[in-house]
Every structure is written in C-alpha cells, then in structure tokens.
PDB file of C-alpha atoms and ligand atoms in Angstrom:
ATOM      1  CA  MET A   1      -0.203  -0.276  -0.235  1.00 59.00           C
ATOM      2  CA  THR A   2       1.667   3.405  -0.770  1.00 64.00           C
ATOM      3  CA  GLU A   3       0.876   6.816   0.423  1.00 78.00           C
ATOM      4  CA  GLN A   4      -1.373   7.143  -3.465  1.00 78.00           C
ATOM      5  CA  ASP A   5      -3.512   4.102  -2.954  1.00 92.00           C
ATOM      6  CA  CYS A   6      -4.256   4.993   0.718  1.00 97.00           C
ATOM      7  CA  LEU A   7      -8.196   5.890   0.780  1.00 98.00           C
ATOM      8  CA  PHE A   8      -7.424   8.147   3.938  1.00 98.00           C
ATOM      9  CA  CYS A   9      -4.786   9.938   2.513  1.00 98.00           C
ATOM     10  CA  LYS A  10      -7.064  10.591  -0.296  1.00 98.00           C
ATOM     11  CA  ILE A  11      -9.698  12.119   2.446  1.00 98.00           C
ATOM     12  CA  VAL A  12      -6.528  14.114   3.855  1.00 98.00           C
ATOM     13  CA  ASN A  13      -5.796  15.506   0.119  1.00 97.00           C
ATOM     14  CA  GLY A  14      -9.493  16.118  -0.391  1.00 96.00           C
ATOM     15  CA  ASP A  15      -9.646  13.763  -3.181  1.00 97.00           C
ATOM     16  CA  ILE A  16     -12.747  11.706  -1.728  1.00 97.00           C
ATOM     17  CA  ASN A  17     -15.211  13.688   0.199  1.00 98.00           C
ATOM     18  CA  ALA A  18     -15.950  13.062   3.999  1.00 98.00           C
ATOM     19  CA  ASP A  19     -18.360  14.175   6.874  1.00 98.00           C
ATOM     20  CA  ILE A  20     -15.604  16.342   8.602  1.00 98.00           C
ATOM     21  CA  VAL A  21     -15.997  17.180  11.825  1.00 98.00           C
ATOM     22  CA  PHE A  22     -12.790  18.612  12.782  1.00 98.00           C
ATOM     23  CA  GLU A  23      -9.210  18.969  11.588  1.00 98.00           C
ATOM     24  CA  ASN A  24      -6.381  21.302  12.082  1.00 98.00           C
ATOM     25  CA  ASP A  25      -3.158  20.852  10.801  1.00 98.00           C
ATOM     26  CA  SER A  26      -2.274  17.475  12.103  1.00 98.00           C
ATOM     27  CA  LEU A  27      -5.328  15.623  12.281  1.00 98.00           C
ATOM     28  CA  ILE A  28      -8.771  15.089  10.836  1.00 98.00           C
ATOM     29  CA  ALA A  29     -11.397  13.559  12.323  1.00 98.00           C
ATOM     30  CA  PHE A  30     -14.587  12.566  10.344  1.00 98.00           C
ATOM     31  CA  ARG A  31     -17.497   9.849  10.483  1.00 98.00           C
ATOM     32  CA  ASP A  32     -17.123   6.520   9.673  1.00 98.00           C
ATOM     33  CA  ILE A  33     -18.926   5.949   6.440  1.00 98.00           C
ATOM     34  CA  ASN A  34     -20.238   2.207   8.419  1.00 98.00           C
ATOM     35  CA  PRO A  35     -21.121   3.440  11.846  1.00 98.00           C
ATOM     36  CA  LYS A  36     -20.972   0.783  14.024  1.00 98.00           C
ATOM     37  CA  ALA A  37     -22.745   2.969  17.157  1.00 98.00           C
ATOM     38  CA  PRO A  38     -24.830   6.335  16.665  1.00 98.00           C
ATOM     39  CA  THR A  39     -21.524   8.416  17.255  1.00 98.00           C
ATOM     40  CA  HIS A  40     -18.706   6.467  14.998  1.00 98.00           C
ATOM     41  CA  VAL A  41     -16.158   9.316  14.120  1.00 99.00           C
ATOM     42  CA  LEU A  42     -12.444   8.319  12.946  1.00 99.00           C
ATOM     43  CA  LEU A  43      -9.854  10.406  13.968  1.00 99.00           C
ATOM     44  CA  ILE A  44      -6.735  10.193  11.224  1.00 98.00           C
ATOM     45  CA  PRO A  45      -2.881  11.912  11.090  1.00 98.00           C
ATOM     46  CA  ARG A  46      -2.902  14.109   7.956  1.00 98.00           C
ATOM     47  CA  GLU A  47       0.805  12.334   7.693  1.00 98.00           C
ATOM     48  CA  HIS A  48       0.515   8.665   6.040  1.00 98.00           C
ATOM     49  CA  ILE A  49       1.290   6.156   9.710  1.00 98.00           C
ATOM     50  CA  ALA A  50       0.628   2.723   7.770  1.00 98.00           C
ATOM     51  CA  THR A  51      -0.251   0.675  11.632  1.00 98.00           C
ATOM     52  CA  MET A  52       0.445   1.649  15.122  1.00 98.00           C
ATOM     53  CA  ASN A  53       4.145  -1.042  14.481  1.00 98.00           C
ATOM     54  CA  ASP A  54       5.025   2.283  12.221  1.00 98.00           C
ATOM     55  CA  LEU A  55       4.542   5.430  15.819  1.00 98.00           C
ATOM     56  CA  GLU A  56       8.019   6.393  16.560  1.00 97.00           C
ATOM     57  CA  ASP A  57       9.072   8.847  19.387  1.00 95.00           C
ATOM     58  CA  GLY A  58       8.677  12.146  17.222  1.00 96.00           C
ATOM     59  CA  HIS A  59       5.237  10.622  17.253  1.00 98.00           C
ATOM     60  CA  ASP A  60       4.658  11.249  20.704  1.00 97.00           C
ATOM     61  CA  THR A  61       3.054  14.404  20.107  1.00 98.00           C
ATOM     62  CA  LEU A  62       0.381  13.338  17.624  1.00 98.00           C
ATOM     63  CA  ALA A  63      -0.283   9.878  19.324  1.00 97.00           C
ATOM     64  CA  GLY A  64      -1.395  12.313  22.056  1.00 98.00           C
ATOM     65  CA  GLU A  65      -3.691  14.988  20.292  1.00 98.00           C
ATOM     66  CA  LEU A  66      -5.763  12.041  18.631  1.00 98.00           C
ATOM     67  CA  PHE A  67      -6.815  11.333  21.846  1.00 98.00           C
ATOM     68  CA  LEU A  68      -6.896  14.476  23.456  1.00 98.00           C
ATOM     69  CA  THR A  69      -9.407  15.478  20.583  1.00 98.00           C
ATOM     70  CA  ALA A  70     -10.773  12.306  20.897  1.00 98.00           C
ATOM     71  CA  ALA A  71     -12.027  13.518  24.403  1.00 98.00           C
ATOM     72  CA  ARG A  72     -13.113  16.577  22.944  1.00 98.00           C
ATOM     73  CA  ILE A  73     -15.292  15.464  20.119  1.00 98.00           C
ATOM     74  CA  ALA A  74     -17.268  13.233  22.923  1.00 98.00           C
ATOM     75  CA  ALA A  75     -17.795  15.491  24.121  1.00 98.00           C
ATOM     76  CA  ASP A  76     -19.006  18.105  22.036  1.00 98.00           C
ATOM     77  CA  GLU A  77     -21.251  14.680  20.663  1.00 98.00           C
ATOM     78  CA  GLY A  78     -22.787  14.618  24.230  1.00 98.00           C
ATOM     79  CA  LEU A  79     -20.801  11.323  25.449  1.00 98.00           C
ATOM     80  CA  ALA A  80     -18.678  12.190  27.994  1.00 98.00           C
ATOM     81  CA  ASP A  81     -20.682  11.468  31.189  1.00 98.00           C
ATOM     82  CA  ASP A  82     -22.571   8.322  29.834  1.00 98.00           C
ATOM     83  CA  GLY A  83     -19.267   7.700  28.028  1.00 98.00           C
ATOM     84  CA  TYR A  84     -17.595   6.601  25.034  1.00 98.00           C
ATOM     85  CA  ARG A  85     -14.975   3.624  23.636  1.00 98.00           C
ATOM     86  CA  VAL A  86     -11.720   4.778  21.512  1.00 98.00           C
ATOM     87  CA  VAL A  87     -10.197   1.818  19.616  1.00 98.00           C
ATOM     88  CA  MET A  88      -6.493   1.251  17.173  1.00 98.00           C
ATOM     89  CA  ASN A  89      -7.031  -1.721  15.598  1.00 98.00           C
ATOM     90  CA  CYS A  90      -3.193  -3.065  14.538  1.00 98.00           C
ATOM     91  CA  ASN A  91      -2.813  -5.774  11.657  1.00 98.00           C
ATOM     92  CA  ALA A  92      -4.924  -8.121  10.906  1.00 96.00           C
ATOM     93  CA  ALA A  93      -5.854  -9.819  14.300  1.00 97.00           C
ATOM     94  CA  ALA A  94      -7.411  -7.112  15.380  1.00 98.00           C
ATOM     95  CA  GLY A  95      -9.448  -5.845  11.989  1.00 97.00           C
ATOM     96  CA  GLN A  96      -7.824  -3.437  10.408  1.00 98.00           C
ATOM     97  CA  SER A  97      -8.988  -2.814   6.814  1.00 98.00           C
ATOM     98  CA  VAL A  98      -7.021   0.939   6.436  1.00 98.00           C
ATOM     99  CA  PHE A  99      -3.752   0.996   6.691  1.00 98.00           C
ATOM    100  CA  HIS A 100      -3.230   4.410   7.744  1.00 98.00           C
ATOM    101  CA  ILE A 101      -3.948   4.684  11.028  1.00 98.00           C
ATOM    102  CA  HIS A 102      -7.025   5.756  12.578  1.00 98.00           C
ATOM    103  CA  LEU A 103      -8.631   6.021  15.827  1.00 98.00           C
ATOM    104  CA  HIS A 104     -12.354   4.987  16.543  1.00 98.00           C
ATOM    105  CA  LEU A 105     -14.502   7.368  18.999  1.00 98.00           C
ATOM    106  CA  LEU A 106     -17.558   4.726  19.200  1.00 98.00           C
ATOM    107  CA  GLY A 107     -20.669   5.861  21.211  1.00 98.00           C
ATOM    108  CA  GLY A 108     -24.378   6.253  21.412  1.00 98.00           C
ATOM    109  CA  ARG A 109     -25.334   3.055  22.784  1.00 98.00           C
ATOM    110  CA  THR A 110     -24.094   0.441  25.586  1.00 97.00           C
ATOM    111  CA  MET A 111     -20.254  -1.318  25.180  1.00 97.00           C
ATOM    112  CA  GLY A 112     -19.815  -5.228  24.951  1.00 96.00           C
ATOM    113  CA  TRP A 113     -16.598  -6.756  27.009  1.00 97.00           C
ATOM    114  CA  PRO A 114     -14.365  -7.901  25.346  1.00 95.00           C
ATOM    115  CA  PRO A 115     -14.707  -6.479  22.387  1.00 92.00           C
ATOM    116  CA  GLY A 116     -15.297  -9.530  19.717  1.00 85.00           C
TER     117      GLY A 116
HETATM  118  P1  LIG B 201     -10.309  -0.582  10.427  1.00 56.18           P
HETATM  119  O1  LIG B 201     -11.090  -1.315  10.861  1.00 56.18           O
HETATM  120  O2  LIG B 201      -9.944  -0.461  12.235  1.00 56.18           O
HETATM  121  O3  LIG B 201      -9.148  -0.391   9.833  1.00 56.18           O
HETATM  122  O4  LIG B 201     -11.107   0.613  10.589  1.00 56.18           O
HETATM  123  C1  LIG B 201     -11.490   1.141   9.089  1.00 56.18           C
HETATM  124  C2  LIG B 201     -12.658   2.166   9.328  1.00 56.18           C
HETATM  125  O5  LIG B 201     -12.765   3.095   8.184  1.00 56.18           O
HETATM  126  C3  LIG B 201     -14.214   0.605   9.099  1.00 56.18           C
HETATM  127  O6  LIG B 201     -15.111   1.118  10.464  1.00 56.18           O
HETATM  128  C4  LIG B 201     -14.811   2.019   7.680  1.00 56.18           C
HETATM  129  O7  LIG B 201     -16.044   1.913   8.186  1.00 56.18           O
HETATM  130  C5  LIG B 201     -14.053   3.019   7.728  1.00 56.18           C
HETATM  131  N1  LIG B 201     -14.415   3.565   6.304  1.00 56.18           N
HETATM  132  C6  LIG B 201     -14.288   3.134   5.121  1.00 56.18           C
HETATM  133  N2  LIG B 201     -13.768   3.994   3.755  1.00 56.18           N
HETATM  134  C7  LIG B 201     -14.515   4.893   4.593  1.00 56.18           C
HETATM  135  C8  LIG B 201     -14.769   6.264   3.817  1.00 56.18           C
HETATM  136  N3  LIG B 201     -14.564   6.295   2.897  1.00 56.18           N
HETATM  137  N4  LIG B 201     -15.333   6.695   5.043  1.00 56.18           N
HETATM  138  C9  LIG B 201     -15.054   6.519   6.071  1.00 56.18           C
HETATM  139  N5  LIG B 201     -14.920   5.868   6.620  1.00 56.18           N
HETATM  140  C10 LIG B 201     -14.405   4.989   6.313  1.00 56.18           C
END
C-alpha cells in the first residue's frame, strides 16, 4: 500500500469527500461511512502512518493529540458522561482494514466487553 493508494490519504488530500467534524494542521476527524454505533468518528493524522507499529518517538505529540481530540469530540457529541470507547486496530488479527492509522471514537450505545 503506497500513500498514493491510501484511502485515508485521499480524504486528507480532498480527493474523497468525508463528513469532517474537526480538522487542524495535524489531524482530521470524520464520521465513519459504516458506523458501528450512533456516534462513530475516525481520527486520523494527516501524515501517512500505516499501522500503530510504525509510530516512532517523534510521533508522541501527534499520538497524544489524537486522544485529546477524541475526548473533546466525545464531549461535543454529548458522550462524556454516559461513556464512549476509543479503539485503534493494528494489523489483520485486530481487524485493521485501512492501513493509515485511525482512532475509532464510538458512543451512543452500551458497549460489550471483551470486544469481538
Ligand atoms: P479498521 O477496520 O479499523 O481499519 O477501520 C476502518 C474504518 O474505515 C471502517 O470502520 C470503515 O467503515 C471506515 N471507512 C472506510 N472507508 C471510509 C470512508 N470513505 N469514509 C469514512 N469511513 C470509511
């Protein structure tokens, strides 16, 4: 998978439309096209990073920003008090299907545990 072929890089570049809920210089958050909960937002870095295994020391601020922004969006979506889940799938066994890291923010329903 090259960056040219990467679906989420195409969203970053504006080549594919997305329902964007937040963006800044380093990340974009948009609604999942096939939501698994009433609120399902994906947070992605603008930088192409294929999997969580590819995070490096220089990504510490970016990784923190993904979580901080997820918490802020959860609050904006009215999920903070009831609760919500954030998930990052890494590679095939976890179910990763798009190889550009993304944090799932899911809320608006009661979640089961452990996840499938
Ligand atoms: P994962 O299985 O963790 O890699 O998650 C990939 C997610 O991307 C899935 O929940 C898909 O529904 C979502 N997805 C795929 N294509 C799009 C798209 N064009 N816009 C928004 N979400 C998408």
